[in-house]
Coordinates of C-alpha atoms and ligand atoms in Angstrom, one line a residue:
X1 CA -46.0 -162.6 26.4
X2 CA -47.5 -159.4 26.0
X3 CA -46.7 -156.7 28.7
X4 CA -47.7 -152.9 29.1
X5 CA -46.5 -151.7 25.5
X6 CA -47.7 -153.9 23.4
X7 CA -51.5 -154.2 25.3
X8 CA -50.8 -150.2 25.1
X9 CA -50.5 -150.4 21.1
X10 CA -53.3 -152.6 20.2
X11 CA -55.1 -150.3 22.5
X12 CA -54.1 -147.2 20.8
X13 CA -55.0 -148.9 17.4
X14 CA -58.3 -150.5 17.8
X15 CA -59.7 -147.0 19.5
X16 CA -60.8 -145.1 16.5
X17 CA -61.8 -148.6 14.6
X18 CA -63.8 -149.8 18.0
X19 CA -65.2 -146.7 20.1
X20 CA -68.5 -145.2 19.8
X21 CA -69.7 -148.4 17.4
X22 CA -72.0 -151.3 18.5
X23 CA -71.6 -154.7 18.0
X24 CA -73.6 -156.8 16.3
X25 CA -73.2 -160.1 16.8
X26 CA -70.7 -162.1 18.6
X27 CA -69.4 -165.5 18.6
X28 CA -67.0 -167.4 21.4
X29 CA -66.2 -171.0 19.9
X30 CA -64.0 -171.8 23.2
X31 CA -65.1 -172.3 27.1
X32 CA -61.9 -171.9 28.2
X33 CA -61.6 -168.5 27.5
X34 CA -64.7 -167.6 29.7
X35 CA -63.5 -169.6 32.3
X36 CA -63.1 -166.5 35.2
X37 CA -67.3 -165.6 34.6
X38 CA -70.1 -166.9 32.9
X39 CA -70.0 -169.2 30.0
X40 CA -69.0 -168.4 25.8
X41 CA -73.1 -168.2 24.9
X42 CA -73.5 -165.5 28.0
X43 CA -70.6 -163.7 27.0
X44 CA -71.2 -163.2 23.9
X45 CA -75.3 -161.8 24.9
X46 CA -74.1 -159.7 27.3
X47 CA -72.0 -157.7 24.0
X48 CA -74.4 -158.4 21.7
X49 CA -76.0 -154.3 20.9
X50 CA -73.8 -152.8 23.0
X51 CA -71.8 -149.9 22.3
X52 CA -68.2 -149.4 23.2
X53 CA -68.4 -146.2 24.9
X54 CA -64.3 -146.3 25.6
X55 CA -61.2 -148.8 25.2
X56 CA -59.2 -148.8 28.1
X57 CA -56.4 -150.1 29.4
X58 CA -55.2 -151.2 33.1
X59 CA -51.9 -153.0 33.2
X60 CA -51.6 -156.0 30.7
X61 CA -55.8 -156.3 30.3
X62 CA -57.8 -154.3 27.9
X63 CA -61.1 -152.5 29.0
X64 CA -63.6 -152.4 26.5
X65 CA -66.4 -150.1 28.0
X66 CA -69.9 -150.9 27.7
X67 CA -71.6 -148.5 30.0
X68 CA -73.0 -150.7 32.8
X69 CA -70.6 -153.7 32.1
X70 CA -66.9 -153.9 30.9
X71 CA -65.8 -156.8 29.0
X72 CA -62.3 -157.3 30.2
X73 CA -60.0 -159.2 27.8
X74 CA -56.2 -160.4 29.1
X75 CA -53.9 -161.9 26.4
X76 CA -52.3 -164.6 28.3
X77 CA -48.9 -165.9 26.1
X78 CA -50.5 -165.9 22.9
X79 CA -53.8 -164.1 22.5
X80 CA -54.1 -161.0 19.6
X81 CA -56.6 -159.3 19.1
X82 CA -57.1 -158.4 14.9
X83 CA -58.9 -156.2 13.3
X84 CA -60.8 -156.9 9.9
X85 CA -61.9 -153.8 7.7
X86 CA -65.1 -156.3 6.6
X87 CA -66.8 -159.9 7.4
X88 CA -65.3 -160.7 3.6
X89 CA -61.8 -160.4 4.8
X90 CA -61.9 -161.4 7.8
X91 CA -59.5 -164.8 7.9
X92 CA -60.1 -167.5 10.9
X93 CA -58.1 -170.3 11.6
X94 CA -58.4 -173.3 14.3
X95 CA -56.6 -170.9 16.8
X96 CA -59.0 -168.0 16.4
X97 CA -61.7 -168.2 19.3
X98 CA -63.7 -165.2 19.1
X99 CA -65.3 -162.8 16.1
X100 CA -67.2 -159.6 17.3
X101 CA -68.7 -158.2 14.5
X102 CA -69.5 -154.5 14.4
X103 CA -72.3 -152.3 12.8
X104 CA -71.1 -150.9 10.2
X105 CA -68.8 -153.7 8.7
X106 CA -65.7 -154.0 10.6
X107 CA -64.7 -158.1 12.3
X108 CA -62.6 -158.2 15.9
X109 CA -60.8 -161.3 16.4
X110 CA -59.2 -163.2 19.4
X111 CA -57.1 -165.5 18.2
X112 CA -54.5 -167.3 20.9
X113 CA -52.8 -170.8 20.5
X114 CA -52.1 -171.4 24.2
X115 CA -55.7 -170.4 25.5
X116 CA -54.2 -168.7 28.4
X117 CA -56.0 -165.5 27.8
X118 CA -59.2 -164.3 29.0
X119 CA -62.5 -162.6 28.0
X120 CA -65.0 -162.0 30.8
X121 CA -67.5 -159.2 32.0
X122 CA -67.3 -157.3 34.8
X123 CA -69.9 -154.4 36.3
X124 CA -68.1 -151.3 35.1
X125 CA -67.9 -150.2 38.8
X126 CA -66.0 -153.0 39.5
X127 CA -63.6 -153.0 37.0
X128 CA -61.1 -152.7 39.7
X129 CA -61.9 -154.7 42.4
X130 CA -62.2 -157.5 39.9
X131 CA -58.6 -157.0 38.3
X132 CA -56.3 -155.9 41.8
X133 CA -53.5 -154.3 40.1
X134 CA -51.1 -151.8 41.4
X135 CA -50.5 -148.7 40.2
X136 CA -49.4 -147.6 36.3
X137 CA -45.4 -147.4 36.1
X138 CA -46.4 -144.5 33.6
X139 CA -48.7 -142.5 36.1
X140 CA -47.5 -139.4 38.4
X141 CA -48.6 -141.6 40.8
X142 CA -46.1 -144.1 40.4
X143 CA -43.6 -141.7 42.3
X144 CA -40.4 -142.7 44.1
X145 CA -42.4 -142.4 47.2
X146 CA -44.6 -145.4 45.2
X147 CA -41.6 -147.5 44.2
X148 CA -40.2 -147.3 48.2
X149 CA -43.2 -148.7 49.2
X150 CA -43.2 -151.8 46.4
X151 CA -39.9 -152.3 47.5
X152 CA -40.4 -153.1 51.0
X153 CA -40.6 -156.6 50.8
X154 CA -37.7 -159.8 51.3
X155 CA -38.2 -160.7 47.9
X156 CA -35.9 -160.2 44.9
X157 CA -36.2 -157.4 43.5
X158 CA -37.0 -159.0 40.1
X159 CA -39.8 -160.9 41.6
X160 CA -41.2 -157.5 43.0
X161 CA -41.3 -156.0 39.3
X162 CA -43.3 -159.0 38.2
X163 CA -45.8 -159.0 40.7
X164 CA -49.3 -157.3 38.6
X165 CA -50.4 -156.2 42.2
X166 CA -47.6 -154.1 43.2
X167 CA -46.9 -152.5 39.7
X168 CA -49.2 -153.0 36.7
X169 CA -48.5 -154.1 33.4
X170 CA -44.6 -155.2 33.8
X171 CA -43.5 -158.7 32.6
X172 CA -40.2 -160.5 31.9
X173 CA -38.8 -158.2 29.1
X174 CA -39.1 -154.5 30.4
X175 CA -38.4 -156.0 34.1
X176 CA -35.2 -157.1 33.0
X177 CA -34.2 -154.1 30.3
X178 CA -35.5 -151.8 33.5
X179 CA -33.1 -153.7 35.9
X180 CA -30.0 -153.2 33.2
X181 CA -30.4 -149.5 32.7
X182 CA -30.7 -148.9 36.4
X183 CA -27.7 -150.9 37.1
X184 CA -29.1 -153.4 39.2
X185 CA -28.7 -157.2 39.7
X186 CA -32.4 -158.5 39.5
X187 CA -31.1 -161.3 42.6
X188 CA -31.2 -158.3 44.8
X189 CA -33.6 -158.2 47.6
X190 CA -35.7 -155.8 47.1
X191 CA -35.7 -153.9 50.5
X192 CA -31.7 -153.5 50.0
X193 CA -32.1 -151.0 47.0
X194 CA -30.7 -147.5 47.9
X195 CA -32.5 -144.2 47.7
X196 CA -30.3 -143.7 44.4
X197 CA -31.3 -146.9 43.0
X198 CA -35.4 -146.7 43.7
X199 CA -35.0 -143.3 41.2
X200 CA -32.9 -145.0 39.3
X201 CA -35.0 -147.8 38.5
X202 CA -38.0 -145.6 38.5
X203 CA -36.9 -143.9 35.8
X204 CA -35.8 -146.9 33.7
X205 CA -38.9 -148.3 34.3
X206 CA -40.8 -145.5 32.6
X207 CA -37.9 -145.0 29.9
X208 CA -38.2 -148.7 28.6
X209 CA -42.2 -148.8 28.9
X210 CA -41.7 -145.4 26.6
X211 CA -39.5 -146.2 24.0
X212 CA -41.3 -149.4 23.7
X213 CA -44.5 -148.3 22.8
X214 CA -42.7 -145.3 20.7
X215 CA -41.5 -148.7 18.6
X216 CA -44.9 -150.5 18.9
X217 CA -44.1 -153.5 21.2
X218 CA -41.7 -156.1 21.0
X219 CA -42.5 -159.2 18.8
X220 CA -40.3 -162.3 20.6
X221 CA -42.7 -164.7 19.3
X222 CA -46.6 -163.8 18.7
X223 CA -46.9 -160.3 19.6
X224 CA -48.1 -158.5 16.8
X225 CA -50.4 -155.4 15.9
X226 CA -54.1 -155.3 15.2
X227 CA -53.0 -155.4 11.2
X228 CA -50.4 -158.5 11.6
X229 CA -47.7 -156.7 11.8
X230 CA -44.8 -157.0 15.0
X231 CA -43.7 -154.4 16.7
X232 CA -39.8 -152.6 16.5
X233 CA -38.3 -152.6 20.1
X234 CA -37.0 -156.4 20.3
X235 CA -33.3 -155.3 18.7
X236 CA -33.3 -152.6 21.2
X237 CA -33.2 -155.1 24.0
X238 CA -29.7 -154.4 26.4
X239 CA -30.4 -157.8 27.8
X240 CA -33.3 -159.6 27.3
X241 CA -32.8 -163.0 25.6
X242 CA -29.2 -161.4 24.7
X243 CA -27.5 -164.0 26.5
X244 CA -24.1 -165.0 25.6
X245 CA -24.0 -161.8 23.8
X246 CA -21.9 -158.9 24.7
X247 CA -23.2 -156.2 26.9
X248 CA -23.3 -152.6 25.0
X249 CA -22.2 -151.2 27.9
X250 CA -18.8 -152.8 29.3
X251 CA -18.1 -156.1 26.9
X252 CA -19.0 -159.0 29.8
X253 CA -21.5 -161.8 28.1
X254 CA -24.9 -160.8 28.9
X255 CA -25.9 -164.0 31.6
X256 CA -29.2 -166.2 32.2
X257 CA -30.2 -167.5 35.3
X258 CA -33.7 -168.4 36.7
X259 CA -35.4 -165.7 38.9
X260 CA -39.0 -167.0 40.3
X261 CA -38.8 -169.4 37.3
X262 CA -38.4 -167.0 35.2
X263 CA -35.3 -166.8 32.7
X264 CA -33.7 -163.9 33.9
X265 CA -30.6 -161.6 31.9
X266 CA -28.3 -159.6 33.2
X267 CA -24.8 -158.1 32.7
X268 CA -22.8 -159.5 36.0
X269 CA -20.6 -156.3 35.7
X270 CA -22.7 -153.5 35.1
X271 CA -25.9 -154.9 37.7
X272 CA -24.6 -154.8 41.3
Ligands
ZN1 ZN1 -22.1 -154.6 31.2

C-alpha cells in the first residue's frame, strides 16, 4: 500500500506536468471511487475548466488545488496515478477508472485493481477538517514533545504508528523499518517507551520516511511512479517482509507476528 514516500514522489513528479494547467475534460467510469461525496458525473463537472493552482500533499492523500475546491484523491492498496505526455499514448485497461485530460495535451490516469482508493471534492477551506490527520512525521512540528503526546495511549506502540490521526502518512512498511532502527519491539505498549526511545524512534521515523523518498518509494507489489516505473527502497528494508531472513544487525531470523492484523517484522534480539 502506498504510504508517505511514495504519495510524496508521485507528488513531486506530477507538479511541473499538472500545476498551473486546466483540465479539459474528465471522465470517472467507476461509482465506487466517488463513494465519500457526490457521484462520478459531479465529480468529474466540478474539475471540468479548472485549474490546478497547487498539488499538495497531507499524509497518504494527494491535494490537487482548485482554488475554491480541492479534489482529494487517496490511493487505497492499489490506486496509481499515471501520467500520459498525449491523449494518443495514453493506454487504459479494465482497471483504469479515471482520465483527466489537460489543455495543452497531457492524459492523468487513476487506475487501481482493488477500488479501495478515493477521489472526492472538498471546499478548499475544509481540506482538513474533511481528512483529520495528525501531524507530518517530517514537519518541525512533529517534535519529541509531539511524539510523547502520540504515545500516551495503552495501545501497542505499533498500532499507534499506524493510526492516520495521530501521525500522518505512516503505514505497515516504514512503521516497522522505524521500529527496527529504534530498537523497539512493535508489541510494546506505547505509554512504556522511555524518554530515550520517543527520540529514538523520532528520529527513525524521519530517517526511513527520507531515504525512502531519496529512492522513490518502495514497490512491494503495485507501487509505481507516474511513468511505470517502481521505486528503489524495497532491498533497503531491515525487516519488512524479511522474515526468516537474517537480521543485518545481530544474525537472529527476522520474525512475523500479527500486530492489529497487521503482519508485523521484527528482530526478537535487537527490539526490546
Ligand atoms: Zn537483530
Amino acid at each position: 500500500m502506498p504510504e508517505l514516500p511514495e504519495v510524496e514522489t508521485i507528488r513531486r513528479d506530477l507538479v511541473p506536468k499538472v500545476v498551473g494547467r486546466s483540465i479539459r475534460q474528465a471522465s470517472i467510469l467507476t461509482p465506487r471511487l466517488t463513494r465519500r461525496a457526490g457521484t462520478p458525473a459531479s465529480v468529474a463537472a466540478g474539475l471540468i475548466g479548472r485549474r490546478i493552482r497547487a498539488l499538495l500533499r497531507r499524509g497518504k492523500f494527494f491535494q490537487f488545488d482548485l482554488g475554491e475546491t480541492s479534489l482529494i484523491v487517496r490511493l487505497g492498496m492499489t490506486g496509481q496515478l499515471r501520467w500520459w505526455r498525449d491523449r494518443e499514448s495514453c493506454q487504459g485497461d479494465e482497471h483504469t477508472h479515471a482520465f483527466l485530460h489537460f489543455d495543452e495535451g497531457g492524459v492523468l490516469t487513476y487506475r487501481d485493481v482493488r477500488k479501495f482508493g478515493e477521489l472526492f471534492l472538498v471546499p478548499t477551506e475544509a481540506v482538513e477538517a474533511a481528512l483529520r490527520v495528525g501531524p507530518e512525521p517530517l514537519e518541525d512540528a512533529f517534535s519529541v514533545g509531539a511524539l510523547r503526546r502520540i504515545c500516551q495511549s495503552g495501545a501497542r506502540v505499533k498500532s499507534v504508528l499506524l493510526d492516520q490521526r495521530k501521525i500522518a502518512g505512516l503505514g505497515n512498511i516504514y512503521a516497522d523499518e522505524a521500529l527496527f532502527r529504534a530498537k523497539i519491539r512493535p508489541t510494546r505498549r506505547a505509554a512504556s517507551l522511555s524518554e530515550e526511545e520517543l527520540r529514538a524512534l523520532r528520529g527513525a521515523i524521519r530517517f526511513v520516511l527520507a531515504a525512502a523518498i531519496r529512492q522513490r518509494g518502495s514497490s512491494i507489489s503495485d507501487f509505481r511512479d507516474p511513468c511505470g516505473e517502481p521505486g528503489g527502497f524495497a532491498p533497503r528494508h531491515r525487516v519488512y517482509q524479511c522474515h526468516g531472513t537474517p537480521c543485518r544487525v545481530c544474525g537472529t531470523a527476522i520474525r512475523r507476528i500479527l500486530v492489529a492484523q497487521r503482519g508485523t517484522h521484527f528482530c526478537p534480539t535487537c527490539q526490546r
